XYZ file of C-alpha atoms in Angstrom:
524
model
C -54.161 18.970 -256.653
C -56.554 20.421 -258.526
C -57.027 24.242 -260.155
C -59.595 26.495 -259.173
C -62.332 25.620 -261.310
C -62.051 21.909 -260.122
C -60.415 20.393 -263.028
C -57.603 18.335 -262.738
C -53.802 19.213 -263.220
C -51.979 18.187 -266.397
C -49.560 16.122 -263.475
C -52.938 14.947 -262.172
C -54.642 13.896 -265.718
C -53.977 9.917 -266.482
C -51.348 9.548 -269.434
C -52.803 9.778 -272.666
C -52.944 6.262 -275.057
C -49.722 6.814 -276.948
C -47.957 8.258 -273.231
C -48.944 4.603 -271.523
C -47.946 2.450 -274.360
C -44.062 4.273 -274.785
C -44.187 3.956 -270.806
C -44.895 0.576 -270.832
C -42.234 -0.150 -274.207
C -40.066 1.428 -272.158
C -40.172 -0.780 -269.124
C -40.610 -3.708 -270.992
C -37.367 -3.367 -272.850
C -35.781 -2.465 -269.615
C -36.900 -5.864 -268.131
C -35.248 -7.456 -271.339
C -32.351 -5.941 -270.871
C -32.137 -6.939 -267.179
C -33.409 -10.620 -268.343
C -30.678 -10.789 -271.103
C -27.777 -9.272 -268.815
C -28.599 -12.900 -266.542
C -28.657 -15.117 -269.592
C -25.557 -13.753 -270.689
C -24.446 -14.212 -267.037
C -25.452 -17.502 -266.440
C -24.163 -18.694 -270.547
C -20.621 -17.395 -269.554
C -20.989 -19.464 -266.358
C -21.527 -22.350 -267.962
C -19.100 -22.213 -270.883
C -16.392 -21.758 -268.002
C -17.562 -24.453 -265.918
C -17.522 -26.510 -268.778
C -14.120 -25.488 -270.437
C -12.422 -24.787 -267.272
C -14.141 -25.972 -264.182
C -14.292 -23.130 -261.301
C -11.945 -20.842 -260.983
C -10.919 -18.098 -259.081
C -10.729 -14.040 -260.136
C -6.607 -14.408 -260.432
C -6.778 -17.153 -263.064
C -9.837 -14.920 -264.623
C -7.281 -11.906 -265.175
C -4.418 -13.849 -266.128
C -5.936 -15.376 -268.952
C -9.141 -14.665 -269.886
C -8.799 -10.991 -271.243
C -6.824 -12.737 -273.659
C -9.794 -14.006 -275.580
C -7.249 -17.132 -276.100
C -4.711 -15.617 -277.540
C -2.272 -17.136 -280.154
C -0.871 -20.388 -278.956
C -3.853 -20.509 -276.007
C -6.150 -22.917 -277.065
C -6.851 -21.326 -280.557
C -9.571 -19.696 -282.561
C -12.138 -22.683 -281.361
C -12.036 -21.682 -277.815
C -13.008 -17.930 -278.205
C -15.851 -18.895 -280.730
C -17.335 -21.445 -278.215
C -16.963 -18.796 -275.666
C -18.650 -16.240 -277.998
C -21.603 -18.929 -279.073
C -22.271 -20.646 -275.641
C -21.727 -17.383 -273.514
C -23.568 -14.672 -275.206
C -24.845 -15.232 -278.645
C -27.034 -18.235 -277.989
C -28.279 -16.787 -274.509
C -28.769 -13.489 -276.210
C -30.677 -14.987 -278.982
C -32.978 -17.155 -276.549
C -34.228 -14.075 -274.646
C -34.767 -11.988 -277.799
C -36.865 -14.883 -279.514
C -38.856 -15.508 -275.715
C -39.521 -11.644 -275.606
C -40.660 -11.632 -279.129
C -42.923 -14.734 -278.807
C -44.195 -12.685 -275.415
C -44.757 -9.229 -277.218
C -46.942 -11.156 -279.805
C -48.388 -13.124 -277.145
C -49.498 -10.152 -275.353
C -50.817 -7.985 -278.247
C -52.901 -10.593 -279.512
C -54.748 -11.237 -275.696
C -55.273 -7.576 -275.879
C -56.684 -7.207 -279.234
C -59.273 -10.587 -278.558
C -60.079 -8.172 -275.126
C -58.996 -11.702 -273.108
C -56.216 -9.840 -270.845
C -58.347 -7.392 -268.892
C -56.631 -5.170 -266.321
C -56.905 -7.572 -263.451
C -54.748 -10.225 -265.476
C -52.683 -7.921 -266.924
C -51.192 -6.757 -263.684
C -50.740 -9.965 -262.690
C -48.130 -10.052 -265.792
C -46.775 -6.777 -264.847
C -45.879 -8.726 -261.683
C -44.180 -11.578 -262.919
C -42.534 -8.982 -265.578
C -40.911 -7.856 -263.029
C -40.391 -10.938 -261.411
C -38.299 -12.164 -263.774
C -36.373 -9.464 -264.867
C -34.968 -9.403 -260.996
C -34.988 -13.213 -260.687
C -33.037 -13.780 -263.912
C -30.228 -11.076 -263.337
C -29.656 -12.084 -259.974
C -29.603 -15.521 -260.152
C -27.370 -15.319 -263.461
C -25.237 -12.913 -261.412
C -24.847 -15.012 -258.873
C -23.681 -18.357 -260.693
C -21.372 -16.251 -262.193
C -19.531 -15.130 -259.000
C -19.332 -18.599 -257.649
C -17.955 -19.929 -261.037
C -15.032 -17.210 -260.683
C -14.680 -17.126 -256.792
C -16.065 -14.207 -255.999
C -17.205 -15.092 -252.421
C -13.437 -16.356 -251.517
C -12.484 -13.024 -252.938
C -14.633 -10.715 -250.768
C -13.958 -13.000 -247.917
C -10.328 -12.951 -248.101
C -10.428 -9.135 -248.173
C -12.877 -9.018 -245.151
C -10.329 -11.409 -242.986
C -7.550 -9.138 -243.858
C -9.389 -5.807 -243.035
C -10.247 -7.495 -239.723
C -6.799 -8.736 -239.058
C -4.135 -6.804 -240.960
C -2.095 -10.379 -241.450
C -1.367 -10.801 -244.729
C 1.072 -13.524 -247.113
C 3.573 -10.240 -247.182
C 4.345 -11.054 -243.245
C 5.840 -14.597 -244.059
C 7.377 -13.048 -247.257
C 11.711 -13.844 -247.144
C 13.213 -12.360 -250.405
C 16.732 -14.093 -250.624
C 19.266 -11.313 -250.795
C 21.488 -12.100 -253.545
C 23.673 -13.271 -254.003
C 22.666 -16.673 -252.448
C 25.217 -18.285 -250.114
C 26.483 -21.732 -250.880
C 26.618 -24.797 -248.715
C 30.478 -24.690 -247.675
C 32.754 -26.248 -250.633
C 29.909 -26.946 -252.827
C 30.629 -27.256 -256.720
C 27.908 -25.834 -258.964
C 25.043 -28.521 -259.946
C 23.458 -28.284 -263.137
C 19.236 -28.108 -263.008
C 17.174 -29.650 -265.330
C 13.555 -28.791 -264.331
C 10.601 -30.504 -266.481
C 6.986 -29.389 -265.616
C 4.447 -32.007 -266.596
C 1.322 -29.732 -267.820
C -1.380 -30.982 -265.674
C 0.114 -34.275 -264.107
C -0.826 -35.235 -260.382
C -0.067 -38.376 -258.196
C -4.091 -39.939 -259.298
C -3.224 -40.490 -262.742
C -1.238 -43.734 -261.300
C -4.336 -45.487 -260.237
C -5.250 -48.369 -262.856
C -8.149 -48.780 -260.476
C -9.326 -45.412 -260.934
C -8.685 -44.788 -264.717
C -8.350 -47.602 -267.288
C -4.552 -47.734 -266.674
C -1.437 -46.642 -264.714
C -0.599 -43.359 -267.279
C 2.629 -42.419 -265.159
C 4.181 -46.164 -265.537
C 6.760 -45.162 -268.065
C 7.942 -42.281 -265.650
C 7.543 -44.322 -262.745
C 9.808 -46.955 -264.462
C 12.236 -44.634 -265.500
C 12.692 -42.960 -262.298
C 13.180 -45.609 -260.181
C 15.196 -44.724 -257.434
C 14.486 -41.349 -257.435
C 13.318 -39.350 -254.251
C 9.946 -37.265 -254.324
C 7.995 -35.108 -252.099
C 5.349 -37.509 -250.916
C 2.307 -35.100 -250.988
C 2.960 -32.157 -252.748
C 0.023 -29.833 -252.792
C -1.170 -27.665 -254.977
C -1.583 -24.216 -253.393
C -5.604 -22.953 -252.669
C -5.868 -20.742 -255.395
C -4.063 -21.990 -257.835
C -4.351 -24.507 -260.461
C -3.172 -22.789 -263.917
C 0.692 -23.075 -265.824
C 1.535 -19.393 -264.549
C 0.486 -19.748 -260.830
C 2.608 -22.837 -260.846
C 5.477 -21.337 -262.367
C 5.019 -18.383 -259.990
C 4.509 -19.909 -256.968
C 6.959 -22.568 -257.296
C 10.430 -20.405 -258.598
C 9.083 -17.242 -256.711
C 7.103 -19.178 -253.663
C 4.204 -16.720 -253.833
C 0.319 -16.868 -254.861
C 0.201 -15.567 -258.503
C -2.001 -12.064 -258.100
C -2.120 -9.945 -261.209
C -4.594 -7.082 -262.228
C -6.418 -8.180 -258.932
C -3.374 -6.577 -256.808
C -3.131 -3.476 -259.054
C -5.820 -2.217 -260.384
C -5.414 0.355 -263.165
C -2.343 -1.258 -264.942
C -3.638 -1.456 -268.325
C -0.385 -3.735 -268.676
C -1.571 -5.936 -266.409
C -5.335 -6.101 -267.628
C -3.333 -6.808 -270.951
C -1.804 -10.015 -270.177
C -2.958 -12.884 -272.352
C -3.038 -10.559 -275.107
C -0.126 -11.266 -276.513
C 1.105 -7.819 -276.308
C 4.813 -6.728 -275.163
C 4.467 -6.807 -270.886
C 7.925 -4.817 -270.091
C 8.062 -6.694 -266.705
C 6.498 -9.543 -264.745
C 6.924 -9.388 -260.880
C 10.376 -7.372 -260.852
C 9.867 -7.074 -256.910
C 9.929 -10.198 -256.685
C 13.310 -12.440 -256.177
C 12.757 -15.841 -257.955
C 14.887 -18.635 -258.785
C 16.037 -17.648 -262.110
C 17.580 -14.211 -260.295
C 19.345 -16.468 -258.129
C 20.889 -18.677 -260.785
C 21.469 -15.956 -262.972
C 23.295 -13.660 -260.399
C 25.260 -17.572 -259.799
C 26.298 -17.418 -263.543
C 24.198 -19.861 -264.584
C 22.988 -20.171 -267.604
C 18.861 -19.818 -268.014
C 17.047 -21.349 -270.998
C 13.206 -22.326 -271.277
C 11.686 -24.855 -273.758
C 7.914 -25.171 -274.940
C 5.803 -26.037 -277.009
C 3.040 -23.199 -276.656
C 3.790 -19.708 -277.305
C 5.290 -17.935 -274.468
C 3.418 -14.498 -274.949
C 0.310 -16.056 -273.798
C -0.641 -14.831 -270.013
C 2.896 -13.068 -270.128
C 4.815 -16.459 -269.697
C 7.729 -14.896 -271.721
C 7.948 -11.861 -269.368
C 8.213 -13.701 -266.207
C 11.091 -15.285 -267.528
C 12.607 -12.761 -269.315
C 11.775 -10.537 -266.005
C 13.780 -13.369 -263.509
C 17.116 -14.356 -265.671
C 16.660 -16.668 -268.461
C 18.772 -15.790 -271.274
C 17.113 -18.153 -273.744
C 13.167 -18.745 -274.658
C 12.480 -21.460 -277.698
C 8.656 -21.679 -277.883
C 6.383 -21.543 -280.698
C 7.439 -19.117 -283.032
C 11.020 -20.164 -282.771
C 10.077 -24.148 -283.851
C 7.625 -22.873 -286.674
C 10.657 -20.763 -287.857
C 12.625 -24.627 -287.625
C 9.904 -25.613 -290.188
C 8.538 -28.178 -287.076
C 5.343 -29.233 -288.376
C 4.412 -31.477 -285.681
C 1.686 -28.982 -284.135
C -1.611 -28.617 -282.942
C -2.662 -25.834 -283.769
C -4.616 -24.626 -280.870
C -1.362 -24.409 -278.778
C 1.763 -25.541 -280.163
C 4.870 -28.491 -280.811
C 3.740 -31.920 -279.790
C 5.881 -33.451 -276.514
C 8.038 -36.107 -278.929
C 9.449 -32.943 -280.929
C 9.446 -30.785 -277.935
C 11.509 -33.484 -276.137
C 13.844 -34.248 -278.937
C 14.829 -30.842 -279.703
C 15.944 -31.130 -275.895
C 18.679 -33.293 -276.066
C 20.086 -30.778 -278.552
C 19.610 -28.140 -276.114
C 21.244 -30.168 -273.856
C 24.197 -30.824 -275.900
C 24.604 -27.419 -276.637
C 24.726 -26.002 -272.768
C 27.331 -29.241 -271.756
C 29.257 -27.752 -274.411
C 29.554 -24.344 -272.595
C 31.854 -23.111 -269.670
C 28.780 -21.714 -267.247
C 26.533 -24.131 -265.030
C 23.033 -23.876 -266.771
C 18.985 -24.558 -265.930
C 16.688 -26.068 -268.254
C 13.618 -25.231 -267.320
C 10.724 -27.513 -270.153
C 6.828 -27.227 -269.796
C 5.260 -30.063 -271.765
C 1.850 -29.462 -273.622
C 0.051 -32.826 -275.322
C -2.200 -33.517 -271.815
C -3.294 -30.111 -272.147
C -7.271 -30.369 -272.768
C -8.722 -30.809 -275.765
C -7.256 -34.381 -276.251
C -5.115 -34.069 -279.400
C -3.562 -38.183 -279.985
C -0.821 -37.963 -282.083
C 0.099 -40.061 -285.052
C 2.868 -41.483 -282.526
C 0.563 -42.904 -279.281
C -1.315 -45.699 -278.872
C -4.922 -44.697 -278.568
C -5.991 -48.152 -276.616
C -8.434 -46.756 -274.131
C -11.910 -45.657 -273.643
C -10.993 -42.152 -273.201
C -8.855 -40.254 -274.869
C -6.948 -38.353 -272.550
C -5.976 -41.977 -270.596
C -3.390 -42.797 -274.004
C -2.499 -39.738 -274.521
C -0.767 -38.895 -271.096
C 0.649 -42.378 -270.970
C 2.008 -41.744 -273.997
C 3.410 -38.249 -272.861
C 4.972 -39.855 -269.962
C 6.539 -42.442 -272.210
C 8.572 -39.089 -274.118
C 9.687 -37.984 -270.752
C 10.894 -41.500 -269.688
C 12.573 -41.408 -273.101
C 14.221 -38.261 -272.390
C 15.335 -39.198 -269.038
C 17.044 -41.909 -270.120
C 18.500 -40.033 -272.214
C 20.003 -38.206 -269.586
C 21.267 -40.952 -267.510
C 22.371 -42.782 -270.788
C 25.156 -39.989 -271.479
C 26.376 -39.362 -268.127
C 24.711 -35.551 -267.442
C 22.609 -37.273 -263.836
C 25.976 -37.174 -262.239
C 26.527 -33.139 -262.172
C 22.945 -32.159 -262.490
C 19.431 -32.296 -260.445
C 16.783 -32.937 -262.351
C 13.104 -32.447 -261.348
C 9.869 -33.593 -262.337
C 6.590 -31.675 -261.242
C 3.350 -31.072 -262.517
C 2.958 -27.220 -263.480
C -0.615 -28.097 -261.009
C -3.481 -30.409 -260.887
C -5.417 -31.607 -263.541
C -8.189 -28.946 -264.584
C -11.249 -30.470 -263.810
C -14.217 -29.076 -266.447
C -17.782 -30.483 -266.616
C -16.950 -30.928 -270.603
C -13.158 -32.409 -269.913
C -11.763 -35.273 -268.947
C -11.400 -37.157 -266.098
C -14.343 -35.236 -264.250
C -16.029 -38.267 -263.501
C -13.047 -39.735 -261.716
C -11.678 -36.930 -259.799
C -14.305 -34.516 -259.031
C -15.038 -34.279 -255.365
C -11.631 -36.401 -254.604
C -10.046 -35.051 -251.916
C -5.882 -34.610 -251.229
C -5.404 -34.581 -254.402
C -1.093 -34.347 -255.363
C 0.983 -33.152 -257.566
C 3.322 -35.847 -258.996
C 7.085 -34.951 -258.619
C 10.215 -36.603 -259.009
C 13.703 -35.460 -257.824
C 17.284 -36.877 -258.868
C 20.068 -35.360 -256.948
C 23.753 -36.870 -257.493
C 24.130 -36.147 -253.609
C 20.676 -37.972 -252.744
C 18.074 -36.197 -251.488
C 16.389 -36.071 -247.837
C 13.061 -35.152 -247.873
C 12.450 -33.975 -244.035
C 8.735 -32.720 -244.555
C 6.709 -34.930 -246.481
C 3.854 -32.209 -246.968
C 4.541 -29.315 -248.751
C 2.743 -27.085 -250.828
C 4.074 -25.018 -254.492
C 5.675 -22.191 -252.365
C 7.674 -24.595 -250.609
C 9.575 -25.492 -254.006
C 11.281 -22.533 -254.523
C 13.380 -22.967 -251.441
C 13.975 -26.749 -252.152
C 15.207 -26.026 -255.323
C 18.080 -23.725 -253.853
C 18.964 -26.117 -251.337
C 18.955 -29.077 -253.614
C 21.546 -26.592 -255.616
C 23.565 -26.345 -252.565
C 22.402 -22.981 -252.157
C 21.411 -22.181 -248.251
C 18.705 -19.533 -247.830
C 18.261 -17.834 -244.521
C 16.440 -19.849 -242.412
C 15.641 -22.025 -245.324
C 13.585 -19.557 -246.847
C 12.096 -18.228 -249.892
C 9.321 -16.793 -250.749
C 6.170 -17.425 -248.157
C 7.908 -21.445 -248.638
C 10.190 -23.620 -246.063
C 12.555 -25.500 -247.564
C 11.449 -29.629 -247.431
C 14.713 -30.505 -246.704
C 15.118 -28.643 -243.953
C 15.176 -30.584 -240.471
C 12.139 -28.910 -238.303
C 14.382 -28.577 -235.746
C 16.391 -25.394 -237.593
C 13.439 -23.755 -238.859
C 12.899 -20.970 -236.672
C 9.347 -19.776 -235.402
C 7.529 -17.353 -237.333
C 7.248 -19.282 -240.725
C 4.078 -21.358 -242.124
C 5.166 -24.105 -240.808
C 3.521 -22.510 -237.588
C 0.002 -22.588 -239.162
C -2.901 -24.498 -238.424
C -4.216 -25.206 -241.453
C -7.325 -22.792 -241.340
C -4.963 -19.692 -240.754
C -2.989 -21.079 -243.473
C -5.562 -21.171 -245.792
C -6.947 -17.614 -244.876
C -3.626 -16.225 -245.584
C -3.006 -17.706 -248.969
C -6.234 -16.178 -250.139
C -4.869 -12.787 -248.460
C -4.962 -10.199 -250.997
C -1.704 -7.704 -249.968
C -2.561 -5.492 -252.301
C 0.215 -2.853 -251.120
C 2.852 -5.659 -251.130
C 1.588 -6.890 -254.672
C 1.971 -3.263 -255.912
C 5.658 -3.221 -254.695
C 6.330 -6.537 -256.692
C 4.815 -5.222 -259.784
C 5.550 -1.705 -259.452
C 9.580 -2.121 -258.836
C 12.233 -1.507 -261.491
């Protein structure tokens, strides 16, 4: 529009030098911005990938906001998260878009970018400050599951089926199997430990021969799976004493406890809706006490046991206060101490009136490979000795056991917390990635004998083996989303998981149940 006299309005009138060049500083920064928000993207994508393999938005929020936390992997982790993720991406765009401002001025000054070029570098400005952010955006939300995320809340918008209909909370207390003496439990979770590691064809030697010697005669699930979704220490524990998918700030968002987990700060309750297999022994008068080697503040370990009925938790602090000084110190006392400190514990609980469960999480296969004075380091790779020479502690220990008599009142049980963690940067990638039906080793000693009635089970299906196994009966041999594996088909009644193909299956594990997650974490 123009005035009267003809002349141009000041909205009409081109911008003046200094206007064009703030307008165009302006933009151009934006562009960085947008370029360095998908470096930073696709850095933290590949320092996860590399330290952790892909994971899902659970295991994200259970451990991650930790930054590591004391006794989870140490100082070295969050530094190489910091470097890799978002100083050296950050870094790389601010040295590109200074080599590009220089670039730029100097065409213009030498008059060689005239207009026609220089929109065709407007263009692939902004080219590239979409490209980059999406793309980096992208990786990202296939490194941490996003798609399985929006997908699982699109199947249950559509159907309204969600874990929380298959959900059986034992009502406590637990009935017993008629005339059935209390059995002592001695429960050992093998960090990372699956079924492969036994293949010398595979890997440069059997690593679970000293366990598979020691056990000999013992009864296992055949394929124990782990559950989609899972695949880090607390969904393991979770899903296999409470037989539900681990779901944390996901479920309820807004808990700044929650979002807090991994911090190492006080959590005043873990799951309290829930019914898990330390309520049951504890409401039984058993006696609960858990041993590790890390520190059990990390991803609020401590307050899901605390939370479900052990009386007793001897983890980092409390062997550092023993003067142990057998430690790495990214996450805690070595197997060999962790193991001989055991047999005191066991000692100690013999020597009471109550039935007791010791409930042990091993640490030295934990990634990065720490060998210890103690193994023989005879292969290629690192990780190879030093789970065969974890496995040889735990055949030590277990002989231990039979040695001075406690195999004929107690069940004992050993299980792999989940599979191994396969990283880009860790071990065993080369071997196992893409493998599929992968297992989760497990061995069972019962003084009674065990029959194993379905071979195939996943982690949820523990929980409700473990009562029985106790001499506990369930309703329905239920707990949790699980079916016991003991349990003949024939006296499982319809309605359980048993009754899924495996698709449905799958879409319900991934359900989210937000309401029925809020009731778990919510209840006091």
């Amino acid at each position: 529009m123009h005035d009267v006299s003809g002349t141009p309005t000041e909205a009409e009138r081109p911008p003046s030098g200094a206007a064009a060049t703030w307008r165009r500083r302006t933009l151009a920064l934006l562009g960085w911005l947008l370029v360095g928000v998908g470096a930073v993207a696709v850095g933290v994508s590949l320092w996860v990938r590399r330290t952790f393999g892909v994971i899902t938005i659970d295991q994200l929020l259970s451990n991650l906001p930790g930054g590591g936390g004391e006794g989870a992997g140490g100082s070295e982790i969050v530094v190489s998260a910091v470097v890799t993720g978002i100083l050296i991406p950050i870094a790389a765009v601010l040295l590109v878009a200074l080599l590009s401002a220089r670039s730029l001025r100097a065409l213009r000054e030498h008059g060689t970018l005239r207009a026609s070029r220089e929109r065709w570098v407007r263009v692939g400005a902004v080219l590239l400050a979409v490209a980059v952010p999406v793309a980096g955006l992208g990786l990202l939300g296939a490194t941490i599951g996003v798609k399985d995320y929006v997908a699982a809340l699109a199947r249950e918008a559509g159907s309204g089926e969600t874990i929380a209909d298959y959900y059986a909370a034992p009502e406590l207390p637990v009935a017993r199997a008629p005339g059935a003496e209390p059995k002592n439990l001695i429960m050992i979770y093998l960090e990372s430990v699956e079924d492969a590691f036994a293949d010398d064809e595979m890997f440069e030697k059997n690593m679970l021969a000293p366990v598979q010697e020691a056990t000999a005669g013992w009864d296992s699930i055949p394929r124990l799976r782990q559950y989609d979704g899972g695949g880090w220490t607390m969904s393991g524990l979770v899903s296999t004493q409470c037989g539900i998918p681990l779901r944390t700030a996901t479920a309820v968002g807004g808990s700044a406890e929650l979002n807090e987990l991994g911090l190492g700060s006080p959590v005043s309750a873990y799951l309290p809706g829930a019914t898990c297999l330390g309520d049951v022994l504890a409401d039984a008068g058993y006696r609960n006490v858990f041993l590790g080697g890390a520190d059990a503040r990390f991803a609020g370990k401590g307050a899901f046991l605390e939370s479900h009925g052990t009386d007793t938790i001897r983890d980092l602090p409390y062997w550092l206060d023993l003067d142990e000084t057998e430690v790495r110190d990214d996450w805690g006392l070595s197997d060999r101490r962790l193991f001989e400190r055991a047999r005191d514990a066991v000692q100690e609980l013999r020597a009471g009136e109550d039935p007791y469960a010791l409930t042990m999480l091993t640490l030295d296969t934990h990634e990065g490979p720490r060998v210890y004075e103690y193994c023989d380091w005879d292969t290629d790779v690192a990780m190879t000795s030093i789970t065969f020479c974890s496995m040889q502690q735990v055949a030590s220990f277990v002989a231990y056991l039979e040695d001075e008599g406690v195999l004929k009142d107690t069940v004992v049980v050993l299980m792999g917390d989940h599979q191994k963690m396969l990283a880009q940067g860790g071990s065993f990638w080369d071997e196992l990635n893409g493998v599929e039906g992968r297992t989760i080793f497990n061995r069972i000693w019962s003084p009674d004998g065990v029959t194993v009635r379905e071979p195939e089970i996943d982690q949820f299906s523990v929980y409700p083996t473990l009562l029985e196994l106790l001499d506990f009966a369930p309703e329905d041999h239920r707990a949790g989303v699980g079916v016991s594996a003991l349990a003949d088909p024939a006296t499982v009644p319809a309605g359980t998981i048993r009754d899924l193909d495996d698709a449905d299956y799958a879409a319900l594990v991934q359900s989210r149940a937000v309401e029925f997650y809020r009731e778990l974490w919510a209840a006091e």
